[in-house]
């Protein structure tokens, strides 16, 4: 059975492009162009059979009858489905606020279809829709990380990490492909009394990049999401 996507986007051309691309990938796509209509569609789907409920919501923020974040808050209160925000850079939006409000991830327009598809896969995986075990292993090109073995290999050679560096890397591996906020990283790696100490993160991220990136000033794996957090690139 194909996964069901609700795509909420008022730009007709973009909506049709995305719908077509998602259908090619085998998704069952329902489209909507406003907050009110999307709410009605979601309500209807949840009242119908479980097969009619959506697996993921892709949500534009600038909608004709309101802000998509209204829909985000409302949907998060009522449904467990992953929510992916798509929005233009010039729209007023606070990425951290959206993630705190329950968005699973965001994409800034314009984005490539392959990027969207990757984010959808990641969001579905993290929500357990595809019923996979937690991520404990990461392999991308020359780097391989095996969490249970506490092992990090670069070109087959073991990389020595400090316990804190390893904890930070492990946290990112468990959310591979997904942005993890500064606050979340500080909380999970250092503990709740350290959530304001973002300089810890900068220091340790620099150390990790020195050990794991070919060019630490232009990271290709440990990516910065400006003002939000960090993301370990999904392996390709
Ligand atoms: Ca729009």
Short mmCIF file of C-alpha atoms and ligand atoms in Angstrom, two decimals:
data_model
loop_
_atom_site.label_atom_id
_atom_site.label_comp_id
_atom_site.label_asym_id
_atom_site.label_seq_id
_atom_site.Cartn_x
_atom_site.Cartn_y
_atom_site.Cartn_z
CA UNK A 1 0.00 0.00 0.00
CA UNK A 2 1.41 3.37 -0.91
CA UNK A 3 2.11 6.02 1.69
CA UNK A 4 -0.33 8.90 1.79
CA UNK A 5 0.89 12.48 1.57
CA UNK A 6 -1.13 15.61 2.24
CA UNK A 7 0.53 18.49 0.39
CA UNK A 8 -0.62 21.95 1.45
CA UNK A 9 0.66 24.61 -0.96
CA UNK A 10 -1.20 27.52 -2.53
CA UNK A 11 1.19 28.09 -5.44
CA UNK A 12 -0.56 26.09 -8.10
CA UNK A 13 2.42 25.51 -10.31
CA UNK A 14 4.66 24.35 -7.48
CA UNK A 15 1.87 22.20 -6.08
CA UNK A 16 1.43 20.40 -9.40
CA UNK A 17 5.17 19.91 -9.81
CA UNK A 18 5.54 18.43 -6.33
CA UNK A 19 2.42 16.32 -6.67
CA UNK A 20 3.69 14.86 -9.94
CA UNK A 21 7.14 14.16 -8.55
CA UNK A 22 5.74 12.47 -5.44
CA UNK A 23 3.35 10.36 -7.47
CA UNK A 24 6.22 9.17 -9.66
CA UNK A 25 7.87 7.97 -6.44
CA UNK A 26 4.76 5.96 -5.59
CA UNK A 27 3.21 8.24 -3.00
CA UNK A 28 -0.53 8.68 -2.89
CA UNK A 29 -0.87 12.49 -2.89
CA UNK A 30 -3.79 14.64 -1.80
CA UNK A 31 -3.41 18.39 -2.33
CA UNK A 32 -4.85 21.38 -0.58
CA UNK A 33 -4.34 25.13 -1.01
CA UNK A 34 -5.52 26.68 2.25
CA UNK A 35 -5.50 26.26 6.02
CA UNK A 36 -9.26 25.73 6.25
CA UNK A 37 -9.36 23.20 3.44
CA UNK A 38 -6.39 21.25 4.82
CA UNK A 39 -8.05 21.07 8.25
CA UNK A 40 -11.23 19.73 6.66
CA UNK A 41 -9.26 17.13 4.68
CA UNK A 42 -7.36 15.98 7.77
CA UNK A 43 -10.53 15.77 9.86
CA UNK A 44 -12.30 13.81 7.17
CA UNK A 45 -9.40 11.38 6.72
CA UNK A 46 -9.16 10.62 10.43
CA UNK A 47 -12.88 9.91 10.64
CA UNK A 48 -12.73 7.54 7.69
CA UNK A 49 -10.89 4.21 7.82
CA UNK A 50 -7.28 4.03 9.09
CA UNK A 51 -6.24 3.36 5.50
CA UNK A 52 -7.42 6.88 4.63
CA UNK A 53 -5.28 8.63 7.20
CA UNK A 54 -2.17 10.44 6.06
CA UNK A 55 1.40 9.30 6.65
CA UNK A 56 2.98 12.73 6.27
CA UNK A 57 1.95 16.37 5.99
CA UNK A 58 3.97 18.72 3.76
CA UNK A 59 3.09 22.24 4.66
CA UNK A 60 3.72 25.65 3.10
CA UNK A 61 3.63 28.55 5.58
CA UNK A 62 2.33 31.41 3.44
CA UNK A 63 -1.26 30.41 2.74
CA UNK A 64 -4.10 32.67 1.54
CA UNK A 65 -6.37 32.27 4.59
CA UNK A 66 -3.75 32.19 7.30
CA UNK A 67 -0.34 31.13 8.38
CA UNK A 68 0.68 27.51 7.95
CA UNK A 69 2.02 27.52 11.52
CA UNK A 70 -1.61 27.70 12.72
CA UNK A 71 -2.21 24.46 10.90
CA UNK A 72 1.03 23.04 12.31
CA UNK A 73 -0.05 23.73 15.91
CA UNK A 74 -3.51 22.37 15.31
CA UNK A 75 -2.32 19.24 13.47
CA UNK A 76 0.31 18.50 16.12
CA UNK A 77 -2.36 18.56 18.84
CA UNK A 78 -4.59 16.13 17.00
CA UNK A 79 -2.37 13.86 14.91
CA UNK A 80 0.90 12.00 15.24
CA UNK A 81 1.91 12.22 11.59
CA UNK A 82 5.27 13.74 10.63
CA UNK A 83 5.10 17.34 9.42
CA UNK A 84 7.57 18.81 6.96
CA UNK A 85 7.56 22.59 6.45
CA UNK A 86 8.33 24.04 3.03
CA UNK A 87 8.64 27.79 2.81
CA UNK A 88 10.36 30.68 1.07
CA UNK A 89 13.28 32.42 2.71
CA UNK A 90 11.52 35.79 2.66
CA UNK A 91 8.57 34.47 4.64
CA UNK A 92 8.82 35.43 8.27
CA UNK A 93 9.49 32.21 10.06
CA UNK A 94 11.36 31.00 13.02
CA UNK A 95 12.83 27.60 12.33
CA UNK A 96 13.52 26.75 15.95
CA UNK A 97 9.98 27.81 16.86
CA UNK A 98 8.56 25.52 14.18
CA UNK A 99 10.63 22.57 15.36
CA UNK A 100 9.62 23.27 18.96
CA UNK A 101 6.01 23.43 17.81
CA UNK A 102 6.34 19.90 16.48
CA UNK A 103 7.51 20.22 12.89
CA UNK A 104 9.80 17.32 12.02
CA UNK A 105 11.91 19.30 9.58
CA UNK A 106 11.85 22.17 7.13
CA UNK A 107 13.00 22.95 3.62
CA UNK A 108 13.70 26.44 2.31
CA UNK A 109 12.39 27.18 -1.20
CA UNK A 110 13.66 26.70 -3.77
CA UNK A 111 14.67 23.12 -3.04
CA UNK A 112 15.33 20.14 -5.29
CA UNK A 113 12.90 17.28 -5.58
CA UNK A 114 15.62 14.86 -4.49
CA UNK A 115 16.13 16.92 -1.33
CA UNK A 116 12.39 16.81 -0.61
CA UNK A 117 12.25 13.07 -1.16
CA UNK A 118 15.23 12.54 1.15
CA UNK A 119 13.60 14.63 3.89
CA UNK A 120 10.34 12.72 3.53
CA UNK A 121 12.19 9.41 3.89
CA UNK A 122 14.02 10.68 6.96
CA UNK A 123 10.85 12.06 8.58
CA UNK A 124 8.97 8.80 7.98
CA UNK A 125 11.87 6.76 9.31
CA UNK A 126 12.16 8.81 12.49
CA UNK A 127 8.45 8.54 13.09
CA UNK A 128 8.78 4.78 12.77
CA UNK A 129 6.30 4.63 9.90
CA UNK A 130 8.53 2.19 8.10
CA UNK A 131 9.05 0.25 11.34
CA UNK A 132 12.83 0.15 11.39
CA UNK A 133 15.13 -0.25 14.37
CA UNK A 134 16.84 2.83 15.83
CA UNK A 135 19.84 3.96 13.83
CA UNK A 136 23.09 2.67 15.33
CA UNK A 137 25.20 2.56 12.22
CA UNK A 138 26.24 5.14 9.67
CA UNK A 139 28.23 4.72 6.51
CA UNK A 140 28.86 7.36 3.92
CA UNK A 141 31.78 7.19 1.55
CA UNK A 142 34.97 6.95 3.57
CA UNK A 143 33.38 7.24 6.98
CA UNK A 144 31.79 4.49 9.00
CA UNK A 145 30.32 4.80 12.49
CA UNK A 146 29.22 1.86 14.60
CA UNK A 147 27.62 3.07 17.83
CA UNK A 148 27.39 -0.20 19.83
CA UNK A 149 31.07 -0.86 19.17
CA UNK A 150 32.01 2.77 19.90
CA UNK A 151 33.82 2.69 16.60
CA UNK A 152 34.49 5.48 14.13
CA UNK A 153 36.46 4.65 11.01
CA UNK A 154 37.78 7.03 8.41
CA UNK A 155 39.22 5.32 5.32
CA UNK A 156 39.27 2.14 7.39
CA UNK A 157 41.39 3.72 10.14
CA UNK A 158 40.04 4.09 13.68
CA UNK A 159 39.49 7.71 14.72
CA UNK A 160 40.05 8.48 18.38
CA UNK A 161 37.26 10.56 19.87
CA UNK A 162 36.87 11.87 23.41
CA UNK A 163 33.80 10.59 25.30
CA UNK A 164 31.99 13.91 24.75
CA UNK A 165 32.85 14.02 21.06
CA UNK A 166 31.51 10.50 20.70
CA UNK A 167 28.29 11.34 22.57
CA UNK A 168 27.70 14.33 20.33
CA UNK A 169 28.38 12.35 17.17
CA UNK A 170 26.17 9.48 18.39
CA UNK A 171 23.29 11.90 19.01
CA UNK A 172 23.56 13.13 15.42
CA UNK A 173 23.84 9.59 14.04
CA UNK A 174 20.61 8.62 15.79
CA UNK A 175 18.90 11.49 13.95
CA UNK A 176 20.75 11.00 10.67
CA UNK A 177 19.44 13.33 8.00
CA UNK A 178 17.41 15.36 10.47
CA UNK A 179 18.22 18.71 12.01
CA UNK A 180 18.89 18.54 15.76
CA UNK A 181 18.55 21.87 17.56
CA UNK A 182 21.31 23.40 19.70
CA UNK A 183 19.09 23.03 22.72
CA UNK A 184 18.38 19.36 22.06
CA UNK A 185 22.06 18.57 21.58
CA UNK A 186 23.11 20.40 24.74
CA UNK A 187 20.33 18.69 26.67
CA UNK A 188 21.14 15.18 25.43
CA UNK A 189 24.93 15.41 25.52
CA UNK A 190 25.65 17.70 28.47
CA UNK A 191 22.41 17.75 30.46
CA UNK A 192 19.72 20.25 31.27
CA UNK A 193 21.87 22.66 33.26
CA UNK A 194 23.92 23.29 30.12
CA UNK A 195 21.24 24.16 27.57
CA UNK A 196 22.42 27.78 27.32
CA UNK A 197 26.09 26.88 26.79
CA UNK A 198 26.07 26.92 23.00
CA UNK A 199 29.83 27.62 22.96
CA UNK A 200 30.37 24.02 24.17
CA UNK A 201 28.69 22.86 21.01
CA UNK A 202 30.75 25.11 18.78
CA UNK A 203 33.99 23.89 20.36
CA UNK A 204 33.12 20.20 20.18
CA UNK A 205 31.65 20.46 16.70
CA UNK A 206 34.89 22.08 15.51
CA UNK A 207 36.85 19.21 17.07
CA UNK A 208 34.63 16.61 15.40
CA UNK A 209 34.96 18.34 12.05
CA UNK A 210 38.72 18.47 12.41
CA UNK A 211 38.73 14.72 12.88
CA UNK A 212 36.04 13.74 10.40
CA UNK A 213 35.83 16.28 7.59
CA UNK A 214 38.23 16.53 4.65
CA UNK A 215 37.99 20.30 4.92
CA UNK A 216 36.71 21.32 8.39
CA UNK A 217 35.88 24.85 7.22
CA UNK A 218 33.63 23.49 4.48
CA UNK A 219 31.94 20.55 6.17
CA UNK A 220 30.20 18.03 3.93
CA UNK A 221 28.91 15.70 6.63
CA UNK A 222 28.42 17.61 9.86
CA UNK A 223 26.27 20.39 8.47
CA UNK A 224 25.38 23.66 10.15
CA UNK A 225 21.76 24.80 10.11
CA UNK A 226 22.30 28.50 10.82
CA UNK A 227 20.59 29.66 13.98
CA UNK A 228 19.01 26.23 14.50
CA UNK A 229 21.42 23.38 15.04
CA UNK A 230 23.30 20.67 13.19
CA UNK A 231 22.49 17.87 10.80
CA UNK A 232 24.47 14.76 9.90
CA UNK A 233 24.04 14.40 6.17
CA UNK A 234 22.01 11.39 5.16
CA UNK A 235 24.28 8.84 3.55
CA UNK A 236 23.99 8.74 -0.21
CA1 LIG B 1 2.60 30.06 -0.30
#
